[in-house]
Amino acid sequence: MSNTSDVNSPPSAAAGRMANLEQQQQKVEDAPDAPNPNDPQEPERFRTVADCATGELLREALLACSTADADWKTPHIDASTSLPQSLDDEARRLLELKEYYVLDSEQEAKFERITGLASRIFDVPIALISLVDIGRQWFLSNRGLGEVRETSRKVSFCAHAIVSKADIFVVPDTFEDSRFRENGLVTGQPLIRFYAGVPLVTPTGAKLGTLCIIDRTPRPKGLDLKDKQNLTELAEMTMETLNDRKQDFERIHDEKNRLIACCAHDLLSPLTGIQLNLGLLMEDESLQRKMDHRQRELMETTVQCSTIIERICIQAIESFRGGLVRDTASSDEEHSEDGSVEEGRVDIDQLVAGIERVVSTFPKKVPVFVEKDENVPKTIIKSDEVKLFRSVLNYLTNACKHTVNGSIHLKIYVRKATDSVMAKEGTSALPSSLFLPCRDVLCFEVHDCGPGISLQEYPNLFTPTTPTNQGHVGSRSNSGIGLYSVATEVESLGGDYGVFPRQDLVDLSTIENDLNDDPCISGCVFWFSVPLFVEASPLSGSAPGASREAVPTIAPRKRSSNALAQEVEGMSISNRCTKKQAVHRDDIEVEIKEDESTISKSMEDEEPENRPRRVLIVDDSLTIRKGLTRGFERLGFTVDEAENGLQGFKMMKSRLYDICIIDFLMPILDGPDAVRRLRAWEQDHRPEFCQYVIGISAHANGKDAQVGLKSGMNRFMGKPVPLKSLSDIAKCKEVTDASTQLDLIYSRSRQEFVDAARASEISRLHNEDVHSLRSSMTSLSSNSNNAKKTCLIVEQDADACRSLKRLAKAHGYSVVSVTTAEDGIRLLKLRMWLVCFIDNNPNLIVTFRDWEHKTRSIKQGNVYVISDTSHPLNGFDGLLSKPVSAAKASQILEDCEVGKSETTFNIVSVPTR
């Protein structure tokens, strides 16, 4: 296995834990023949978020802990200096910890250098980077504790540090602290007498763990200011390294997913041809009469295999697109926000029949038998048929490759949470999750008679095959990517997986009758289990010998193309193709009145009634911004952030906020100067509303505060801003008055756009119908003319984008809206647009105009910038000021419609810049 500092192939957490179990097994085998019965037979297994595939399973794991003895509840905390511990906050923190992909990883040099530096700077024997898990603290880097990589969370000092209100958690003398004097790490090794730790805080404010230093002698004076600054900077350096590592992993992971999705997409084209040809053959009655039963069965198997390939390809594409192309009408699977399967229905009988049919065609030297217990329900939910099918098939094909004598058995059964299998002597190292599940699980086991697995091969199982971890030819660790696929799919369903020798089953009392008569007890048992969810109706197990002749229905799913591409390509078709039957003027007027009510309703439904309250936080400290963001979001505000004064000044010009919080000292432009510029701009361009601005600073004195107030700030507050004071800010009279004024502005603007859109739509419908009567043409012909009116909107502000889009549609335009400059450039290059509204982005228009000058012989006209400036920028044809005026936008749309042939499609010479 490659070093995990290479983020290309991080080890599977479950595979790493399995390897640890096997190492412990070797220790047990090397132990004396008569061990002390009081000694533990296997290492303590701490609870970890790595075992929880979804947020739902994590919450179940947290709830499973008893209230009095909860793994994640920090004991003996000081309530006066500690934050309250809640299950929701802990679940969010643990899920974010999991997203960093560092639990159960190998040691990495970049983190070892940090702890080594900390050990030398503070002259301590122990320095750690500790990550606080559900029931353990995992040492990402360990300087001074030997080979120890984890300890219980219950004795963890770092668990206290992450709930402390202080920025640095210091224990000068553990003997003098009632929380720790009886701690096992104090009374025993490593004999902690002094501790200091700084939390590792993510950009979202979650505390993953700490960078801490430990000494075996007390330090009554604790840390001086210089030491605190040094330790804080080392912790920030550690967090930056973790963030960079995470970004590198996500980038490489995205690239791999993109490659897989592209391959899957390319496979669908030839696969469609195969399926069409198979369909023609299946519908050919003369061919069907000539085929015997075996030939028809082979044909049906081929059809099913092609269907499964299609499902796998589409699943890969959907995974990459984030569900963008999911056709919910054609799928029984519903997914929750965290990606877990919500209501995926699986028919077990059809699943088994499909497995039997596909495996029957796979090359093998021994027979394959499928055994399904009576307690297996006919249907399960919250699962995924394709993932189960792929996992079982990978196990079976792996067994077929390595088994030349005996037989292969697939066993499917349910294990209740209350069930247990008592292991006799020699079986203590079997995976505990196989015997004591924490919930009801559906188990799949594949028993083979192939060669065994040596202990040295275990670390390479269930990991992607690479040149560094590839086993010798014929070895089980050389099973390719199949086992890794099982690990990935089962973990995504919240299940467990593993392997153990068949020999270990001989001494199990519950199943010894199955194997004691078997002269060949070599081979392995590959297993996996997934959470068992059934519908509220009573369980109905399948009767023994139930018929499996039904053709398996891993049904094909309807493919849908990219929604954005469909919207652009469909511009030639009118969005409104309703045929009008009226031939008299009275009928037209009646129809227009009916349309008016429909338009009014649709306009009101499209725009939210209540304006979202907004806050702008301008601060160069990411920690401050994220802390305030979380506080205001809990109060129901939508929060925007800016990292310097210039960026904040631009945002305050372009959008109206209920509250603006701005730091005093920042790079590029400090707070008072930014507010001073804002007030001057507001006086000239927006006198009807002034932003409510609160200045904050940790270093400003009374004189500096007066400078801020004179610059135009409404209020001054010192840092740190207590989160409990945010509620007082939101309720103060000045803010409520500002919110009331913004509500009125929003209501007037909303009504203005609704009225303008309604008037434009009614006028358009009236003109269409009159034109239809006079020219004796069908309404479809009239609509075909409207299809030529196309509008592109590139705008990040959702409110402005929604208003413009609605207004353009009312004028009969087909509209495409995007939020990013990259999408805007791509769509500008795709086609000519009648009118374009683009957010103030000089780089976008310069890039496009350069490309246009080199590539096109015609110039894209009617490109309007949406900006708070008073004049158009170079490259644009006009200006639409913020906040957007419905009257101005309507005039632009009407002017473009009238002069489109002269302004948009003229051949021109574009001058070079």
CSV table of C-alpha atoms in Angstrom, one decimal, residues 619-877:
chain,number,residue,atom,x,y,z
A,619,ASP,CA,-13.3,40.7,8.0
A,620,ASP,CA,-9.9,39.4,6.9
A,621,SER,CA,-10.1,36.7,9.6
A,622,LEU,CA,-11.7,33.5,8.3
A,623,THR,CA,-12.4,32.3,11.9
A,624,ILE,CA,-14.2,35.5,12.7
A,625,ARG,CA,-16.3,35.4,9.6
A,626,LYS,CA,-17.3,31.8,10.0
A,627,GLY,CA,-18.2,32.3,13.7
A,628,LEU,CA,-20.4,35.2,13.0
A,629,THR,CA,-21.9,33.5,10.0
A,630,ARG,CA,-23.0,30.5,12.1
A,631,GLY,CA,-24.5,32.8,14.7
A,632,PHE,CA,-26.5,34.9,12.2
A,633,GLU,CA,-27.6,31.8,10.2
A,634,ARG,CA,-29.1,30.4,13.4
A,635,LEU,CA,-31.1,33.6,13.7
A,636,GLY,CA,-32.5,33.0,10.2
A,637,PHE,CA,-30.3,35.4,8.2
A,638,THR,CA,-28.7,34.8,4.9
A,639,VAL,CA,-25.0,35.7,5.2
A,640,ASP,CA,-22.5,37.0,2.6
A,641,GLU,CA,-18.8,37.4,3.4
A,642,ALA,CA,-16.0,39.6,2.2
A,643,GLU,CA,-12.3,39.2,3.1
A,644,ASN,CA,-11.2,42.8,2.6
A,645,GLY,CA,-12.6,46.4,2.7
A,646,LEU,CA,-12.6,46.9,-1.1
A,647,GLN,CA,-14.6,43.7,-1.7
A,648,GLY,CA,-17.0,44.6,1.1
A,649,PHE,CA,-17.4,48.1,-0.4
A,650,LYS,CA,-18.4,46.7,-3.8
A,651,MET,CA,-20.9,44.3,-2.2
A,652,MET,CA,-22.5,47.0,-0.1
A,653,LYS,CA,-23.0,49.0,-3.4
A,654,SER,CA,-24.5,46.1,-5.3
A,655,ARG,CA,-26.9,44.7,-2.6
A,656,LEU,CA,-29.1,46.0,0.2
A,657,TYR,CA,-28.4,44.4,3.6
A,658,ASP,CA,-30.2,44.5,6.9
A,659,ILE,CA,-26.9,44.6,8.8
A,660,CYS,CA,-23.3,45.1,7.6
A,661,ILE,CA,-20.5,44.2,10.0
A,662,ILE,CA,-17.1,45.5,9.0
A,663,ASP,CA,-13.6,45.2,10.7
A,664,PHE,CA,-11.5,48.2,11.2
A,665,LEU,CA,-8.0,46.9,10.2
A,666,MET,CA,-8.0,45.0,6.9
A,667,PRO,CA,-5.8,44.7,3.8
A,668,ILE,CA,-6.3,46.7,0.6
A,669,LEU,CA,-8.9,49.0,2.2
A,670,ASP,CA,-9.7,49.3,5.9
A,671,GLY,CA,-13.1,49.5,7.4
A,672,PRO,CA,-13.5,53.3,8.0
A,673,ASP,CA,-12.3,54.1,4.5
A,674,ALA,CA,-14.7,51.6,3.0
A,675,VAL,CA,-17.6,53.1,4.9
A,676,ARG,CA,-16.5,56.6,4.0
A,677,ARG,CA,-16.6,55.7,0.3
A,678,LEU,CA,-19.9,54.0,0.7
A,679,ARG,CA,-21.6,57.0,2.3
A,680,ALA,CA,-20.4,59.3,-0.5
A,681,TRP,CA,-21.6,56.8,-3.2
A,682,GLU,CA,-25.0,56.4,-1.4
A,683,GLN,CA,-25.5,60.2,-1.4
A,684,ASP,CA,-25.1,60.4,-5.2
A,685,HIS,CA,-26.7,57.1,-6.3
A,686,ARG,CA,-29.0,55.7,-3.5
A,687,PRO,CA,-30.2,58.4,-1.2
A,688,GLU,CA,-33.3,56.6,-0.3
A,689,PHE,CA,-31.5,53.9,1.7
A,690,CYS,CA,-28.3,53.8,3.7
A,691,GLN,CA,-26.8,50.6,4.9
A,692,TYR,CA,-26.7,50.0,8.6
A,693,VAL,CA,-23.0,49.4,9.4
A,694,ILE,CA,-21.5,48.1,12.6
A,695,GLY,CA,-17.7,48.5,13.0
A,696,ILE,CA,-15.8,45.9,15.0
A,697,SER,CA,-12.2,45.8,16.2
A,698,ALA,CA,-10.0,44.1,18.8
A,699,HIS,CA,-7.4,46.9,18.9
A,700,ALA,CA,-9.4,50.1,18.4
A,701,ASN,CA,-9.6,52.5,21.4
A,702,GLY,CA,-12.2,55.1,22.2
A,703,LYS,CA,-10.6,57.6,19.8
A,704,ASP,CA,-10.5,55.0,17.0
A,705,ALA,CA,-14.1,54.2,17.6
A,706,GLN,CA,-15.0,57.9,17.2
A,707,VAL,CA,-13.1,57.9,13.9
A,708,GLY,CA,-15.2,55.0,12.7
A,709,LEU,CA,-18.5,56.6,13.7
A,710,LYS,CA,-17.4,59.9,12.0
A,711,SER,CA,-16.7,57.9,8.8
A,712,GLY,CA,-20.3,56.9,8.7
A,713,MET,CA,-20.5,53.7,10.8
A,714,ASN,CA,-23.7,53.5,12.8
A,715,ARG,CA,-22.3,51.6,15.8
A,716,PHE,CA,-19.0,50.2,17.2
A,717,MET,CA,-18.4,46.9,19.0
A,718,GLY,CA,-15.2,45.4,20.4
A,719,LYS,CA,-13.9,41.9,19.5
A,720,PRO,CA,-14.6,39.2,20.1
A,721,VAL,CA,-18.3,39.7,19.4
A,722,PRO,CA,-20.3,37.4,21.8
A,723,LEU,CA,-22.6,35.2,19.8
A,724,LYS,CA,-25.4,35.9,22.3
A,725,SER,CA,-25.3,39.6,21.5
A,726,LEU,CA,-26.1,38.9,17.8
A,727,SER,CA,-29.8,38.3,18.8
A,728,ASP,CA,-29.8,41.7,20.5
A,729,ILE,CA,-28.3,43.3,17.4
A,730,ALA,CA,-31.0,41.7,15.2
A,731,LYS,CA,-33.8,43.0,17.5
A,732,CYS,CA,-32.5,46.6,18.0
A,733,LYS,CA,-34.6,49.4,16.7
A,734,GLU,CA,-32.1,50.6,14.1
A,735,VAL,CA,-32.0,47.2,12.5
A,736,THR,CA,-35.7,46.6,12.6
A,737,ASP,CA,-36.3,50.0,11.0
A,738,ALA,CA,-33.8,49.1,8.3
A,739,SER,CA,-35.5,45.8,7.7
A,740,THR,CA,-38.9,47.4,7.5
A,741,GLN,CA,-37.7,49.9,4.9
A,742,LEU,CA,-36.1,47.0,2.9
A,743,ASP,CA,-39.3,45.1,3.1
A,744,LEU,CA,-41.2,48.0,1.5
A,745,ILE,CA,-38.5,48.4,-1.2
A,746,TYR,CA,-38.7,44.7,-1.9
A,747,SER,CA,-42.5,44.7,-2.0
A,748,ARG,CA,-42.6,47.7,-4.4
A,749,SER,CA,-39.9,46.3,-6.6
A,750,ARG,CA,-41.6,42.9,-6.7
A,751,GLN,CA,-44.9,44.4,-7.5
A,752,GLU,CA,-43.3,46.6,-10.2
A,753,PHE,CA,-41.8,43.6,-11.9
A,754,VAL,CA,-45.1,41.6,-11.6
A,755,ASP,CA,-47.0,44.5,-13.1
A,756,ALA,CA,-44.5,45.0,-15.9
A,757,ALA,CA,-44.4,41.3,-16.7
A,758,ARG,CA,-48.2,41.0,-16.6
A,759,ALA,CA,-48.6,44.0,-18.9
A,760,SER,CA,-46.0,42.7,-21.3
A,761,GLU,CA,-47.4,39.2,-21.4
A,762,ILE,CA,-51.0,40.5,-22.0
A,763,SER,CA,-49.9,42.8,-24.7
A,764,ARG,CA,-47.9,40.1,-26.4
A,765,LEU,CA,-50.8,37.6,-26.3
A,766,HIS,CA,-53.2,40.2,-27.7
A,767,ASN,CA,-50.8,41.1,-30.5
A,768,GLU,CA,-50.2,37.4,-31.3
A,769,ASP,CA,-54.0,36.7,-31.6
A,770,VAL,CA,-54.8,39.8,-33.7
A,771,HIS,CA,-51.9,39.0,-36.0
A,772,SER,CA,-53.2,35.4,-36.2
A,773,LEU,CA,-56.6,36.5,-37.3
A,774,ARG,CA,-55.4,39.0,-39.8
A,775,SER,CA,-52.9,36.7,-41.4
A,776,SER,CA,-55.1,33.5,-41.1
A,777,MET,CA,-52.0,31.8,-39.7
A,778,THR,CA,-52.0,29.3,-36.9
A,779,SER,CA,-50.8,30.2,-33.4
A,780,LEU,CA,-47.9,27.8,-33.9
A,781,SER,CA,-46.5,30.0,-36.7
A,782,SER,CA,-46.8,33.0,-34.4
A,783,ASN,CA,-45.0,31.1,-31.6
A,784,SER,CA,-42.2,30.1,-34.0
A,785,ASN,CA,-41.3,33.8,-34.4
A,786,ASN,CA,-41.2,34.2,-30.6
A,787,ALA,CA,-38.7,31.3,-30.4
A,788,LYS,CA,-36.1,33.5,-32.2
A,789,LYS,CA,-36.0,35.9,-29.2
A,790,THR,CA,-33.4,34.6,-26.9
A,791,CYS,CA,-32.0,36.1,-23.7
A,792,LEU,CA,-28.9,35.1,-21.7
A,793,ILE,CA,-28.6,36.2,-18.0
A,794,VAL,CA,-25.3,35.8,-16.1
A,795,GLU,CA,-25.9,37.0,-12.6
A,796,GLN,CA,-24.9,35.8,-9.2
A,797,ASP,CA,-27.6,37.7,-7.3
A,798,ALA,CA,-30.5,35.3,-7.2
A,799,ASP,CA,-33.1,38.1,-6.7
A,800,ALA,CA,-32.0,40.1,-9.7
A,801,CYS,CA,-31.7,37.0,-11.8
A,802,ARG,CA,-35.2,35.8,-10.9
A,803,SER,CA,-36.7,39.2,-11.7
A,804,LEU,CA,-35.0,39.6,-15.0
A,805,LYS,CA,-35.8,36.1,-16.0
A,806,ARG,CA,-39.5,36.5,-15.3
A,807,LEU,CA,-39.7,39.8,-17.1
A,808,ALA,CA,-37.9,38.5,-20.2
A,809,LYS,CA,-40.2,35.5,-20.4
A,810,ALA,CA,-43.2,37.9,-20.1
A,811,HIS,CA,-41.8,39.7,-23.2
A,812,GLY,CA,-41.8,36.4,-25.1
A,813,TYR,CA,-38.1,35.6,-24.7
A,814,SER,CA,-36.6,32.1,-24.2
A,815,VAL,CA,-34.3,32.6,-21.3
A,816,VAL,CA,-31.2,30.8,-20.0
A,817,SER,CA,-29.7,32.0,-16.7
A,818,VAL,CA,-26.3,31.0,-15.2
A,819,THR,CA,-24.3,32.2,-12.2
A,820,THR,CA,-20.7,31.7,-13.1
A,821,ALA,CA,-18.4,33.5,-15.5
A,822,GLU,CA,-17.2,30.2,-17.0
A,823,ASP,CA,-20.8,29.2,-17.9
A,824,GLY,CA,-21.4,32.7,-19.2
A,825,ILE,CA,-18.4,32.6,-21.6
A,826,ARG,CA,-19.3,29.1,-22.7
A,827,LEU,CA,-22.9,30.1,-23.6
A,828,LEU,CA,-21.9,33.3,-25.3
A,829,LYS,CA,-19.7,31.2,-27.6
A,830,LEU,CA,-22.4,28.6,-28.3
A,831,ARG,CA,-24.8,30.9,-30.2
A,832,MET,CA,-25.9,34.4,-30.9
A,833,TRP,CA,-28.3,35.9,-28.4
A,834,LEU,CA,-30.8,38.7,-29.0
A,835,VAL,CA,-30.0,40.3,-25.6
A,836,CYS,CA,-27.5,39.5,-22.8
A,837,PHE,CA,-27.5,40.7,-19.2
A,838,ILE,CA,-24.2,40.1,-17.5
A,839,ASP,CA,-23.1,40.9,-14.0
A,840,ASN,CA,-20.2,43.3,-13.6
A,841,ASN,CA,-17.3,41.1,-14.7
A,842,PRO,CA,-14.8,42.9,-16.9
A,843,ASN,CA,-12.7,39.7,-17.3
A,844,LEU,CA,-15.7,37.8,-18.8
A,845,ILE,CA,-16.5,40.3,-21.5
A,846,VAL,CA,-12.8,40.9,-22.4
A,847,THR,CA,-12.2,37.2,-22.7
A,848,PHE,CA,-15.3,36.7,-24.9
A,849,ARG,CA,-14.5,39.8,-27.1
A,850,ASP,CA,-11.0,38.5,-27.7
A,851,TRP,CA,-12.3,35.1,-28.7
A,852,GLU,CA,-15.0,36.7,-30.8
A,853,HIS,CA,-12.5,38.9,-32.7
A,854,LYS,CA,-10.4,35.9,-33.6
A,855,THR,CA,-13.2,33.4,-34.4
A,856,ARG,CA,-16.4,35.2,-35.5
A,857,SER,CA,-17.2,37.5,-38.4
A,858,ILE,CA,-20.2,38.9,-36.6
A,859,LYS,CA,-20.4,40.7,-33.3
A,860,GLN,CA,-22.7,39.8,-30.4
A,861,GLY,CA,-24.7,42.9,-29.8
A,862,ASN,CA,-27.1,44.0,-27.0
A,863,VAL,CA,-24.7,43.0,-24.2
A,864,TYR,CA,-25.8,44.9,-21.1
A,865,VAL,CA,-23.7,45.1,-17.9
A,866,ILE,CA,-25.7,44.8,-14.6
A,867,SER,CA,-23.7,47.2,-12.4
A,868,ASP,CA,-23.8,49.9,-9.8
A,869,THR,CA,-21.6,52.1,-11.9
A,870,SER,CA,-22.9,55.1,-13.8
A,871,HIS,CA,-21.5,54.3,-17.3
A,872,PRO,CA,-21.1,51.2,-19.4
A,873,LEU,CA,-17.7,49.3,-19.3
A,874,ASN,CA,-15.6,48.6,-22.3
A,875,GLY,CA,-17.0,45.7,-24.3
A,876,PHE,CA,-20.6,46.2,-23.2
A,877,ASP,CA,-23.3,47.8,-25.3
